[in-house]
Short mmCIF file of C-alpha atoms in Angstrom, two decimals:
data_model
loop_
_atom_site.label_atom_id
_atom_site.label_comp_id
_atom_site.label_asym_id
_atom_site.label_seq_id
_atom_site.Cartn_x
_atom_site.Cartn_y
_atom_site.Cartn_z
CA MET A 1 -54.90 -43.03 -50.98
CA ALA A 2 -57.80 -42.73 -48.52
CA LYS A 3 -59.39 -39.98 -50.59
CA GLY A 4 -59.24 -42.25 -53.59
CA GLU A 5 -61.01 -44.95 -51.65
CA GLY A 6 -63.74 -42.52 -50.66
CA ALA A 7 -64.18 -41.50 -54.29
CA GLU A 8 -64.43 -45.11 -55.35
CA SER A 9 -67.05 -45.79 -52.72
CA GLY A 10 -69.11 -42.87 -53.99
CA SER A 11 -68.86 -43.94 -57.63
CA ALA A 12 -69.57 -47.56 -56.79
CA ALA A 13 -72.78 -46.58 -55.03
CA GLY A 14 -74.50 -46.31 -58.38
CA LEU A 15 -73.75 -49.97 -59.06
CA LEU A 16 -75.42 -51.22 -55.89
CA PRO A 17 -78.88 -52.76 -55.90
CA THR A 18 -81.68 -50.67 -54.45
CA GLY A 19 -82.05 -52.91 -51.43
CA ILE A 20 -78.45 -52.34 -50.44
CA LEU A 21 -78.73 -48.63 -50.97
CA GLN A 22 -81.71 -48.52 -48.62
CA ALA A 23 -79.81 -50.49 -46.04
CA GLY A 24 -76.92 -48.12 -46.48
CA GLU A 25 -79.13 -45.15 -45.62
CA ARG A 26 -79.37 -46.31 -42.00
CA PRO A 27 -75.84 -45.29 -40.96
CA VAL A 28 -76.95 -41.63 -41.04
CA GLN A 29 -78.46 -42.35 -37.62
CA VAL A 30 -75.58 -44.56 -36.51
CA LYS A 31 -72.87 -42.00 -37.31
CA LYS A 32 -73.37 -39.86 -34.24
CA GLU A 33 -73.72 -42.66 -31.74
CA PRO A 34 -70.15 -43.99 -32.04
CA LYS A 35 -68.83 -40.46 -31.53
CA LYS A 36 -70.40 -40.36 -28.10
CA LYS A 37 -68.77 -43.64 -27.20
CA LYS A 38 -65.40 -42.36 -28.33
CA GLN A 39 -65.35 -39.61 -25.73
CA LEU A 40 -63.25 -40.50 -22.70
CA SER A 41 -64.06 -39.09 -19.29
CA ILE A 42 -61.36 -37.64 -17.07
CA CYS A 43 -61.83 -40.64 -14.79
CA ASN A 44 -61.19 -43.02 -17.71
CA LYS A 45 -58.06 -41.13 -18.70
CA LEU A 46 -56.75 -41.08 -15.12
CA CYS A 47 -57.37 -44.82 -14.65
CA TYR A 48 -55.59 -45.48 -17.94
CA ALA A 49 -52.74 -43.17 -17.01
CA VAL A 50 -52.22 -44.79 -13.58
CA GLY A 51 -51.45 -48.04 -15.38
CA GLY A 52 -48.20 -46.53 -16.67
CA ALA A 53 -46.81 -45.96 -13.18
CA PRO A 54 -45.73 -49.57 -12.32
CA TYR A 55 -43.39 -49.83 -15.29
CA GLN A 56 -41.84 -46.45 -14.60
CA VAL A 57 -41.55 -46.82 -10.81
CA THR A 58 -39.76 -50.16 -11.10
CA GLY A 59 -37.84 -49.16 -14.21
CA CYS A 60 -36.60 -45.97 -12.59
CA ALA A 61 -35.44 -47.79 -9.46
CA LEU A 62 -33.63 -50.41 -11.55
CA GLY A 63 -32.25 -47.93 -14.07
CA PHE A 64 -30.79 -45.50 -11.57
CA PHE A 65 -29.85 -47.81 -8.70
CA LEU A 66 -29.23 -51.37 -9.94
CA GLN A 67 -25.73 -50.70 -11.19
CA ILE A 68 -24.52 -49.08 -7.96
CA TYR A 69 -26.44 -51.71 -5.93
CA LEU A 70 -24.66 -54.59 -7.67
CA LEU A 71 -21.24 -52.96 -7.37
CA ASP A 72 -21.33 -51.45 -3.88
CA VAL A 73 -24.04 -53.34 -1.93
CA ALA A 74 -24.16 -56.86 -3.37
CA GLN A 75 -20.41 -56.43 -4.08
CA VAL A 76 -20.56 -58.14 -7.46
CA ASP A 77 -17.38 -57.55 -9.44
CA PRO A 78 -17.72 -55.07 -12.34
CA PHE A 79 -17.32 -57.72 -15.04
CA SER A 80 -20.14 -59.88 -13.61
CA ALA A 81 -22.27 -56.77 -13.10
CA SER A 82 -21.83 -55.87 -16.77
CA ILE A 83 -22.97 -59.38 -17.73
CA ILE A 84 -26.07 -59.08 -15.52
CA LEU A 85 -26.99 -55.66 -16.91
CA PHE A 86 -26.36 -56.54 -20.55
CA VAL A 87 -28.01 -59.98 -20.58
CA GLY A 88 -30.93 -58.72 -18.48
CA ARG A 89 -31.62 -55.80 -20.82
CA ALA A 90 -31.03 -57.92 -23.93
CA TRP A 91 -33.46 -60.56 -22.67
CA ASP A 92 -35.91 -57.80 -21.79
CA ALA A 93 -35.67 -56.61 -25.39
CA ILE A 94 -36.23 -60.11 -26.80
CA THR A 95 -39.33 -60.68 -24.67
CA ASP A 96 -41.08 -57.65 -26.16
CA PRO A 97 -41.64 -59.13 -29.65
CA LEU A 98 -42.31 -62.56 -28.10
CA VAL A 99 -45.04 -61.12 -25.90
CA GLY A 100 -46.27 -59.04 -28.83
CA PHE A 101 -46.57 -62.26 -30.87
CA CYS A 102 -48.49 -64.02 -28.09
CA ILE A 103 -50.85 -61.06 -27.76
CA SER A 104 -51.41 -60.88 -31.50
CA ILE A 105 -52.62 -64.51 -31.59
CA SER A 106 -54.64 -64.28 -28.38
CA ARG A 107 -58.42 -64.04 -28.60
CA TRP A 108 -60.79 -61.45 -27.22
CA THR A 109 -62.23 -62.38 -23.85
CA ARG A 110 -64.78 -60.84 -21.54
CA LEU A 111 -61.95 -58.68 -20.13
CA GLY A 112 -60.65 -57.87 -23.61
CA ARG A 113 -57.57 -59.09 -25.44
CA LEU A 114 -54.96 -57.08 -23.51
CA MET A 115 -56.29 -56.87 -19.95
CA PRO A 116 -55.80 -60.56 -19.04
CA TRP A 117 -52.06 -60.21 -19.65
CA ILE A 118 -51.90 -57.23 -17.30
CA THR A 119 -53.98 -58.91 -14.61
CA PHE A 120 -52.23 -62.28 -14.41
CA SER A 121 -48.62 -61.05 -14.74
CA THR A 122 -48.84 -58.62 -11.80
CA PRO A 123 -48.53 -60.94 -8.74
CA LEU A 124 -45.59 -62.89 -10.16
CA ALA A 125 -43.82 -59.70 -11.23
CA ILE A 126 -43.79 -58.19 -7.75
CA ILE A 127 -42.31 -61.40 -6.26
CA ALA A 128 -39.49 -61.41 -8.81
CA TYR A 129 -38.88 -57.68 -8.28
CA PHE A 130 -38.50 -58.13 -4.53
CA LEU A 131 -35.97 -60.95 -5.00
CA ILE A 132 -33.78 -58.75 -7.23
CA TRP A 133 -33.05 -56.59 -4.20
CA PHE A 134 -32.37 -59.52 -1.88
CA VAL A 135 -28.71 -60.43 -1.21
CA PRO A 136 -28.37 -64.22 -0.84
CA ASP A 137 -26.03 -65.69 1.79
CA PHE A 138 -24.00 -67.62 -0.77
CA HIS A 139 -21.42 -65.73 -2.80
CA ARG A 140 -20.52 -68.26 -5.50
CA GLY A 141 -23.88 -68.17 -7.29
CA GLN A 142 -24.73 -64.51 -6.78
CA THR A 143 -24.31 -63.60 -10.44
CA LEU A 144 -26.71 -66.37 -11.49
CA TRP A 145 -29.21 -65.31 -8.78
CA TYR A 146 -29.42 -61.70 -9.95
CA LEU A 147 -29.38 -62.63 -13.62
CA LEU A 148 -32.19 -65.18 -13.16
CA PHE A 149 -34.58 -62.94 -11.20
CA TYR A 150 -33.73 -59.89 -13.30
CA CYS A 151 -34.70 -61.80 -16.46
CA ILE A 152 -37.84 -63.24 -14.85
CA PHE A 153 -38.98 -59.82 -13.69
CA GLU A 154 -38.29 -58.22 -17.06
CA THR A 155 -40.32 -60.95 -18.76
CA LEU A 156 -43.27 -60.43 -16.44
CA VAL A 157 -43.17 -56.64 -16.58
CA THR A 158 -43.11 -56.95 -20.38
CA CYS A 159 -46.32 -58.98 -20.13
CA PHE A 160 -47.72 -55.92 -18.37
CA HIS A 161 -46.22 -53.10 -20.39
CA VAL A 162 -46.58 -54.29 -24.01
CA PRO A 163 -50.36 -54.82 -23.76
CA TYR A 164 -50.64 -51.60 -21.77
CA SER A 165 -48.79 -49.68 -24.50
CA ALA A 166 -50.98 -51.21 -27.21
CA LEU A 167 -54.04 -50.28 -25.14
CA THR A 168 -53.58 -46.71 -26.41
CA MET A 169 -55.15 -47.79 -29.70
CA PHE A 170 -58.14 -49.43 -27.99
CA ILE A 171 -59.29 -46.86 -25.44
CA SER A 172 -60.67 -44.63 -28.21
CA THR A 173 -60.80 -44.35 -31.99
CA GLU A 174 -60.45 -40.55 -31.83
CA GLN A 175 -56.93 -39.23 -32.44
CA ARG A 176 -57.51 -36.23 -30.18
CA GLU A 177 -58.74 -38.45 -27.35
CA ARG A 178 -55.75 -40.77 -27.70
CA ASP A 179 -53.34 -37.81 -27.65
CA SER A 180 -55.06 -36.44 -24.55
CA ALA A 181 -54.95 -39.83 -22.81
CA THR A 182 -51.28 -40.15 -23.77
CA ALA A 183 -50.55 -36.78 -22.14
CA TYR A 184 -52.28 -37.99 -18.96
CA ARG A 185 -50.28 -41.20 -19.15
CA MET A 186 -46.95 -39.44 -19.64
CA THR A 187 -47.66 -37.12 -16.72
CA VAL A 188 -48.41 -40.06 -14.43
CA GLU A 189 -45.41 -41.99 -15.75
CA VAL A 190 -43.07 -39.12 -14.99
CA LEU A 191 -44.73 -38.86 -11.59
CA GLY A 192 -43.97 -42.56 -11.31
CA THR A 193 -40.31 -41.90 -11.96
CA VAL A 194 -40.40 -39.18 -9.30
CA LEU A 195 -42.06 -41.60 -6.92
CA GLY A 196 -39.61 -44.38 -7.73
CA THR A 197 -36.66 -42.02 -7.32
CA ALA A 198 -38.03 -40.62 -4.05
CA ILE A 199 -38.82 -44.01 -2.50
CA GLN A 200 -35.65 -45.75 -3.59
CA GLY A 201 -33.37 -42.77 -3.08
CA GLN A 202 -34.69 -41.48 0.21
CA ILE A 203 -35.08 -44.87 1.92
CA VAL A 204 -31.68 -46.08 0.77
CA GLY A 205 -30.15 -42.68 1.48
CA GLN A 206 -31.19 -42.93 5.14
CA ALA A 207 -29.05 -46.06 5.60
CA ASP A 208 -25.50 -45.56 6.84
CA SER A 209 -23.29 -46.80 4.03
CA PRO A 210 -19.71 -45.64 4.62
CA CYS A 211 -17.15 -46.22 1.93
CA ILE A 212 -13.81 -48.02 2.25
CA PRO A 213 -11.09 -45.35 2.10
CA ASP A 214 -8.33 -47.77 1.10
CA ALA A 215 -8.17 -51.12 -0.58
CA ASN A 216 -5.79 -52.23 2.19
CA ALA A 217 -8.09 -51.12 5.01
CA SER A 218 -7.79 -52.79 8.39
CA THR A 219 -9.89 -55.75 9.50
CA VAL A 220 -11.71 -53.55 12.03
CA ASN A 221 -12.80 -51.13 9.32
CA ARG A 222 -13.98 -53.98 7.12
CA THR A 223 -16.00 -55.50 10.00
CA GLN A 224 -17.72 -52.16 10.63
CA SER A 225 -18.30 -51.85 6.92
CA SER A 226 -19.96 -55.28 6.73
CA THR A 227 -22.37 -54.23 9.51
CA SER A 228 -23.34 -51.08 7.62
CA ILE A 229 -23.79 -53.10 4.41
CA LYS A 230 -26.48 -55.14 6.19
CA GLU A 231 -28.33 -51.93 7.03
CA THR A 232 -28.11 -50.82 3.41
CA GLN A 233 -29.35 -54.20 2.18
CA ASN A 234 -32.38 -53.96 4.48
CA ALA A 235 -33.06 -50.45 3.20
CA TYR A 236 -33.12 -51.74 -0.38
CA LEU A 237 -35.57 -54.49 0.64
CA LEU A 238 -37.84 -51.96 2.35
CA ALA A 239 -37.86 -49.78 -0.75
CA ALA A 240 -38.64 -52.83 -2.91
CA GLY A 241 -41.61 -53.70 -0.69
CA VAL A 242 -43.07 -50.19 -0.96
CA ILE A 243 -42.62 -50.10 -4.75
CA ALA A 244 -44.19 -53.56 -5.12
CA SER A 245 -47.26 -52.33 -3.22
CA ILE A 246 -47.61 -49.37 -5.58
CA TYR A 247 -47.33 -51.76 -8.54
CA VAL A 248 -50.32 -53.79 -7.30
CA ILE A 249 -52.50 -50.76 -6.50
CA CYS A 250 -51.95 -49.21 -9.95
CA ALA A 251 -52.66 -52.51 -11.72
CA VAL A 252 -55.98 -52.85 -9.86
CA ILE A 253 -57.03 -49.29 -10.76
CA LEU A 254 -56.17 -49.86 -14.43
CA THR A 255 -58.09 -53.16 -14.58
CA LEU A 256 -61.21 -51.75 -12.95
CA GLY A 257 -61.26 -48.35 -14.66
CA VAL A 258 -60.49 -49.08 -18.34
CA ARG A 259 -62.38 -51.05 -20.97
CA GLU A 260 -61.02 -51.97 -24.38
CA GLN A 261 -62.88 -50.81 -27.51
CA ARG A 262 -62.74 -52.73 -30.76
CA GLU A 263 -62.65 -50.91 -34.07
CA SER A 264 -65.90 -51.31 -36.00
CA TYR A 265 -64.06 -52.61 -39.05
CA GLU A 266 -61.98 -54.99 -36.90
CA THR A 267 -65.06 -56.74 -35.50
CA GLN A 268 -65.97 -57.78 -39.04
CA GLN A 269 -62.68 -59.64 -39.47
CA THR A 270 -62.88 -63.30 -38.49
CA LYS A 271 -59.47 -64.49 -39.66
CA GLN A 272 -56.49 -63.77 -37.40
CA MET A 273 -53.52 -62.00 -38.96
CA PRO A 274 -50.45 -64.34 -39.11
CA PHE A 275 -47.74 -62.85 -36.91
CA PHE A 276 -44.85 -63.05 -39.36
CA ARG A 277 -46.91 -61.59 -42.16
CA GLY A 278 -47.88 -58.74 -39.86
CA LEU A 279 -44.25 -58.32 -38.79
CA ARG A 280 -43.11 -58.15 -42.41
CA LEU A 281 -45.71 -55.50 -43.20
CA VAL A 282 -44.87 -53.47 -40.08
CA MET A 283 -41.11 -53.53 -40.68
CA SER A 284 -41.60 -52.47 -44.31
CA HIS A 285 -43.63 -49.41 -43.27
CA GLY A 286 -41.28 -46.49 -43.94
CA PRO A 287 -42.54 -43.96 -41.35
CA TYR A 288 -42.25 -46.59 -38.58
CA ILE A 289 -38.63 -47.43 -39.43
CA LYS A 290 -37.67 -43.75 -39.55
CA LEU A 291 -39.42 -43.01 -36.27
CA ILE A 292 -37.81 -45.85 -34.31
CA ALA A 293 -34.40 -45.07 -35.85
CA GLY A 294 -34.58 -41.50 -34.55
CA PHE A 295 -35.85 -42.41 -31.11
CA LEU A 296 -33.40 -45.30 -30.88
CA PHE A 297 -30.50 -42.87 -30.65
CA THR A 298 -32.21 -40.25 -28.50
CA SER A 299 -33.53 -42.86 -26.05
CA LEU A 300 -30.10 -44.44 -25.89
CA ALA A 301 -28.64 -41.06 -24.93
CA PHE A 302 -30.99 -40.62 -21.97
CA MET A 303 -30.53 -44.26 -20.89
CA LEU A 304 -26.76 -43.78 -20.76
CA VAL A 305 -27.27 -40.81 -18.46
CA GLU A 306 -29.78 -42.75 -16.35
CA GLY A 307 -27.58 -45.82 -15.93
CA ASN A 308 -24.44 -43.96 -14.93
CA PHE A 309 -25.86 -40.91 -13.14
CA ALA A 310 -25.57 -42.29 -9.60
CA LEU A 311 -21.91 -43.25 -10.05
CA PHE A 312 -21.19 -39.96 -11.84
CA CYS A 313 -22.61 -37.89 -8.98
CA THR A 314 -20.94 -40.04 -6.33
CA TYR A 315 -17.42 -40.22 -7.72
CA THR A 316 -16.91 -37.62 -10.47
CA LEU A 317 -18.82 -34.72 -8.89
CA GLY A 318 -18.27 -35.89 -5.30
CA PHE A 319 -21.94 -35.61 -4.24
CA ARG A 320 -22.26 -39.00 -2.56
CA ASN A 321 -25.15 -37.93 -0.33
CA GLU A 322 -26.92 -35.70 -2.87
CA PHE A 323 -27.44 -37.78 -6.01
CA GLN A 324 -30.91 -39.00 -4.95
CA ASN A 325 -31.98 -35.38 -4.45
CA LEU A 326 -30.56 -34.42 -7.85
CA LEU A 327 -32.61 -37.22 -9.41
CA LEU A 328 -35.71 -35.85 -7.72
CA ALA A 329 -34.98 -32.40 -9.14
CA ILE A 330 -34.74 -33.82 -12.66
CA MET A 331 -37.92 -35.87 -12.41
CA PHE A 332 -39.95 -33.17 -10.67
CA SER A 333 -39.00 -30.70 -13.39
CA ALA A 334 -40.01 -33.25 -16.04
CA THR A 335 -43.37 -33.82 -14.36
CA VAL A 336 -44.20 -30.12 -14.29
CA THR A 337 -43.29 -29.57 -17.95
CA ILE A 338 -45.17 -32.56 -19.45
CA PRO A 339 -48.43 -30.54 -19.83
CA ILE A 340 -46.43 -27.70 -21.37
CA TRP A 341 -44.98 -30.04 -24.00
CA GLN A 342 -48.46 -31.44 -24.69
CA TRP A 343 -49.70 -27.90 -25.37
CA PHE A 344 -46.60 -27.17 -27.47
CA LEU A 345 -46.98 -30.21 -29.74
CA THR A 346 -50.67 -29.47 -30.36
CA ARG A 347 -49.86 -25.82 -31.12
CA PHE A 348 -46.66 -26.16 -33.18
CA GLY A 349 -46.55 -29.83 -34.20
CA LYS A 350 -44.83 -32.96 -32.97
CA LYS A 351 -41.74 -32.75 -35.18
CA THR A 352 -41.04 -29.21 -33.96
CA ALA A 353 -41.46 -30.40 -30.39
CA VAL A 354 -38.92 -33.18 -31.03
CA TYR A 355 -36.29 -30.78 -32.36
CA ILE A 356 -36.68 -28.19 -29.62
CA GLY A 357 -37.41 -30.52 -26.70
CA ILE A 358 -34.68 -33.10 -27.13
CA SER A 359 -31.99 -30.71 -28.40
CA SER A 360 -32.49 -28.52 -25.31
CA ALA A 361 -30.54 -31.11 -23.28
CA VAL A 362 -27.33 -30.57 -25.28
CA PRO A 363 -26.24 -27.19 -23.77
CA PHE A 364 -26.71 -28.48 -20.23
CA LEU A 365 -24.77 -31.67 -20.92
CA ILE A 366 -21.94 -29.54 -22.30
CA LEU A 367 -22.06 -27.38 -19.15
CA VAL A 368 -21.81 -30.47 -16.93
CA ALA A 369 -18.83 -31.70 -18.94
CA LEU A 370 -16.94 -28.40 -18.65
CA MET A 371 -17.79 -27.12 -15.18
CA GLU A 372 -16.05 -27.87 -11.92
CA SER A 373 -17.94 -29.63 -9.14
CA ASN A 374 -20.51 -27.10 -7.90
CA LEU A 375 -23.66 -28.23 -6.12
CA ILE A 376 -25.82 -25.17 -6.86
CA VAL A 377 -24.97 -25.19 -10.57
CA THR A 378 -25.61 -28.93 -10.66
CA TYR A 379 -29.11 -28.44 -9.25
CA VAL A 380 -29.83 -25.73 -11.85
CA VAL A 381 -28.64 -28.05 -14.62
CA ALA A 382 -30.74 -30.89 -13.20
CA VAL A 383 -33.91 -28.80 -13.26
CA ALA A 384 -33.19 -27.62 -16.82
CA ALA A 385 -32.40 -31.17 -17.96
CA GLY A 386 -35.79 -32.31 -16.67
CA ILE A 387 -37.46 -30.19 -19.36
CA SER A 388 -35.76 -32.25 -22.07
CA VAL A 389 -36.50 -35.50 -20.24
CA ALA A 390 -40.21 -34.62 -20.34
CA ALA A 391 -40.09 -34.27 -24.13
CA ALA A 392 -38.23 -37.56 -24.45
CA PHE A 393 -40.94 -39.25 -22.34
CA LEU A 394 -43.95 -37.82 -24.15
CA LEU A 395 -43.11 -37.67 -27.83
CA PRO A 396 -42.38 -41.31 -28.81
CA TRP A 397 -45.68 -42.55 -27.37
CA SER A 398 -47.55 -39.61 -28.87
CA MET A 399 -46.12 -40.21 -32.38
CA LEU A 400 -46.45 -43.99 -32.57
CA PRO A 401 -50.28 -43.88 -32.89
CA ASP A 402 -49.85 -41.52 -35.86
CA VAL A 403 -47.64 -44.10 -37.57
CA ILE A 404 -50.20 -46.85 -36.86
CA ASP A 405 -53.00 -44.71 -38.29
CA ASP A 406 -50.91 -44.15 -41.42
CA PHE A 407 -50.35 -47.91 -41.67
CA HIS A 408 -54.10 -48.62 -41.35
CA LEU A 409 -54.80 -46.29 -44.26
CA LYS A 410 -52.25 -48.00 -46.48
CA GLN A 411 -53.30 -51.48 -45.30
CA PRO A 412 -57.03 -51.04 -44.50
CA HIS A 413 -57.76 -54.77 -44.33
CA ILE A 414 -54.85 -55.60 -41.98
CA HIS A 415 -55.74 -55.52 -38.28
CA GLY A 416 -54.24 -56.71 -35.00
CA THR A 417 -50.75 -55.31 -35.65
CA GLU A 418 -50.77 -52.74 -32.83
CA PRO A 419 -48.84 -54.98 -30.36
CA ILE A 420 -46.19 -55.56 -33.05
CA PHE A 421 -45.70 -51.82 -33.55
CA PHE A 422 -45.30 -51.11 -29.84
CA SER A 423 -43.33 -54.24 -28.89
CA PHE A 424 -40.69 -53.84 -31.61
CA TYR A 425 -40.21 -50.17 -30.80
CA VAL A 426 -39.52 -51.15 -27.20
CA PHE A 427 -37.37 -54.06 -28.40
CA PHE A 428 -34.93 -51.85 -30.30
CA THR A 429 -34.60 -49.28 -27.53
CA LYS A 430 -34.15 -51.89 -24.78
CA PHE A 431 -31.62 -53.92 -26.72
CA ALA A 432 -29.58 -50.81 -27.44
CA SER A 433 -29.77 -49.76 -23.79
CA GLY A 434 -28.58 -53.24 -22.73
CA VAL A 435 -25.58 -52.95 -25.00
CA SER A 436 -24.80 -49.44 -23.73
CA LEU A 437 -25.08 -50.40 -20.04
CA GLY A 438 -23.04 -53.53 -20.53
CA ILE A 439 -20.28 -51.66 -22.34
CA SER A 440 -20.31 -48.76 -19.87
CA THR A 441 -20.04 -51.07 -16.83
CA LEU A 442 -17.36 -53.11 -18.54
CA SER A 443 -15.42 -49.93 -19.33
CA LEU A 444 -15.42 -49.13 -15.60
CA ASP A 445 -13.84 -52.51 -14.96
CA PHE A 446 -11.13 -51.84 -17.54
CA THR A 447 -10.34 -48.43 -16.06
CA GLY A 448 -9.91 -49.84 -12.53
CA TYR A 449 -13.19 -49.31 -10.68
CA GLN A 450 -12.82 -50.00 -6.93
CA THR A 451 -15.87 -51.51 -5.24
CA ARG A 452 -17.19 -49.31 -2.40
CA GLY A 453 -14.21 -47.01 -2.61
CA CYS A 454 -14.48 -43.49 -1.22
CA SER A 455 -12.86 -42.27 -4.42
CA GLN A 456 -11.99 -43.68 -7.81
CA PRO A 457 -8.94 -43.38 -10.08
CA ALA A 458 -8.86 -40.43 -12.46
CA ARG A 459 -9.50 -42.74 -15.42
CA VAL A 460 -12.77 -43.94 -13.87
CA LYS A 461 -13.93 -40.37 -13.22
CA PHE A 462 -13.10 -39.36 -16.79
CA THR A 463 -14.92 -42.41 -18.18
CA LEU A 464 -18.04 -41.60 -16.15
CA LYS A 465 -17.97 -38.00 -17.40
CA MET A 466 -17.79 -39.16 -21.02
CA LEU A 467 -20.62 -41.66 -20.49
CA VAL A 468 -22.92 -39.03 -18.98
CA THR A 469 -22.08 -36.04 -21.20
CA MET A 470 -20.24 -36.44 -24.52
CA ALA A 471 -21.63 -39.84 -25.58
CA PRO A 472 -25.28 -38.73 -25.06
CA ILE A 473 -24.64 -35.50 -26.99
CA VAL A 474 -23.38 -37.42 -30.03
CA LEU A 475 -26.34 -39.82 -29.86
CA ILE A 476 -28.88 -36.97 -29.60
CA LEU A 477 -27.42 -35.20 -32.64
CA ILE A 478 -27.57 -38.41 -34.70
CA GLY A 479 -31.17 -38.99 -33.65
CA LEU A 480 -32.23 -35.46 -34.60
CA LEU A 481 -30.66 -35.85 -38.04
CA LEU A 482 -32.67 -39.04 -38.57
CA PHE A 483 -35.88 -37.23 -37.63
CA LYS A 484 -35.45 -35.09 -40.74
CA LEU A 485 -36.48 -38.18 -42.72
CA TYR A 486 -39.71 -38.74 -40.76
CA PRO A 487 -42.56 -37.96 -43.19
CA ILE A 488 -45.64 -37.46 -40.96
CA ASP A 489 -45.95 -33.74 -40.28
CA GLU A 490 -49.06 -31.90 -39.07
CA GLU A 491 -50.57 -31.59 -42.55
CA LYS A 492 -50.15 -35.32 -43.12
CA ARG A 493 -51.71 -36.05 -39.71
CA ARG A 494 -54.79 -33.96 -40.57
CA GLN A 495 -55.20 -35.75 -43.89
CA ASN A 496 -54.88 -39.15 -42.20
CA LYS A 497 -57.41 -38.20 -39.54
CA LYS A 498 -60.04 -37.27 -42.13
CA ALA A 499 -59.37 -40.38 -44.19
CA LEU A 500 -59.55 -42.66 -41.14
CA GLN A 501 -62.83 -41.10 -40.03
CA ALA A 502 -64.28 -41.78 -43.47
CA LEU A 503 -63.02 -45.37 -43.30
CA ARG A 504 -64.63 -45.93 -39.88
CA GLU A 505 -67.94 -44.43 -40.97
CA GLU A 506 -67.88 -46.60 -44.07
CA ALA A 507 -67.18 -49.67 -41.92
CA SER A 508 -70.02 -48.75 -39.56
CA SER A 509 -72.46 -48.21 -42.43
CA SER A 510 -71.49 -51.51 -44.04
CA GLY A 511 -71.94 -53.40 -40.77
CA CYS A 512 -75.73 -53.54 -41.00
CA SER A 513 -75.61 -57.27 -41.85
CA ASP A 514 -73.00 -59.88 -42.71
CA THR A 515 -74.48 -60.41 -46.18
CA ASP A 516 -74.59 -56.75 -47.07
CA SER A 517 -71.08 -56.27 -45.67
CA THR A 518 -69.64 -59.03 -47.85
CA GLU A 519 -71.43 -57.74 -50.96
CA LEU A 520 -70.29 -54.18 -50.35
CA ALA A 521 -66.67 -55.25 -49.83
CA SER A 522 -66.65 -57.31 -53.02
CA ILE A 523 -68.13 -54.47 -55.09
CA LEU A 524 -65.80 -51.81 -53.65
#
């Protein structure tokens, strides 16, 4: 399609008046100047990448520790905990398209169109995050307390993360530069998960939190237990304070170190794209639907593991004091292998990286399901699983810009849809994760989960094993089958890149004056 447009522009040149042709000769000098502006320095890429850490640090702490915190520290009953987790994640999913809509109708400012959202949401987000980890003195309204501040925080962090995700399309117009910046971002984000796991796990792990060996334990044991719970609660608050500080520092670096760039053809558009028209066009774009369908299932698999891993290690494997170290092993392995996956996808293609990277988790999940409790083997599996986690982190955000580029070629006069693409991808994955966490926590209630017990019934242990091993395996296999339908391979990416470059050069050459631009557009 883009090649056809280029041919038309060449044939239409003979129809143009001489004055316009002379004006059109000027872009020969302008062509090379935008290319210099498109190059990103390492400092720019690092400042952009640091902005991904707040979402991952807080998300990792909540994803790995919120469930066990609600059940064993705040002592919320499993049914109420399932309501908090499901409604919180579902609301988090709903806020993504809402924020995407608000961004799509917002105007460009001196800071840009996306940066104001990041700047003004940060201080309120850290307050809400801190209150999630605070245990109120009243017991009757605890469920409402955690649900309220969980939803508020997820709304505010969405106001940070959706514009930050869409910023990928505005830091450069070069596909190679965006891919490189995405690799930097994914490396820092995985480092953020390591940092979140280390801070939350190690600080909380230092607190003395003995379990209750029997539901009919004596009053003395329960009094001692209540004292230790206070220590654990304070440890969670300390960890929340440290993570909130990191959130602020990263947001400041992102704001000061990154500037948004507008596409040359977008600056010529004066009329704002209606949101629902843009949504209809985005949701009818075939490659986008196929991409989010595949990653919906694979992301859901890893989120199931994330949400239940702490309980699985504590009760099924019996590693109560080791699960935070196992998390560190997974995330450290993922951090180290992110650059390897970036090299792999540039060398062999993104679809190949999807098949090999995500499927590599299946043998290790099977091993965990079949093996007896063995700490050394568990650490080996954790390190190997981190390799697959790295691929799951990198690939969705590396492939979404390709889909958006393909959309721009098919709809060259439609602009401002980038937040819709990113927000609805996050919407589907978050909503599915909310459903999965709600169902998994509710299933623990049905199988007889005992709050703060030293051990759990056999049915609970079996349920946790299924949630962490067999269910993710099935979801990964379904996701990989759906990826067979995804049409953008490396050859298609190369064609799109050349066509987009021609479109941008044409837009730059036609931007010499408003009158000439209008006349050129009408003739073409």
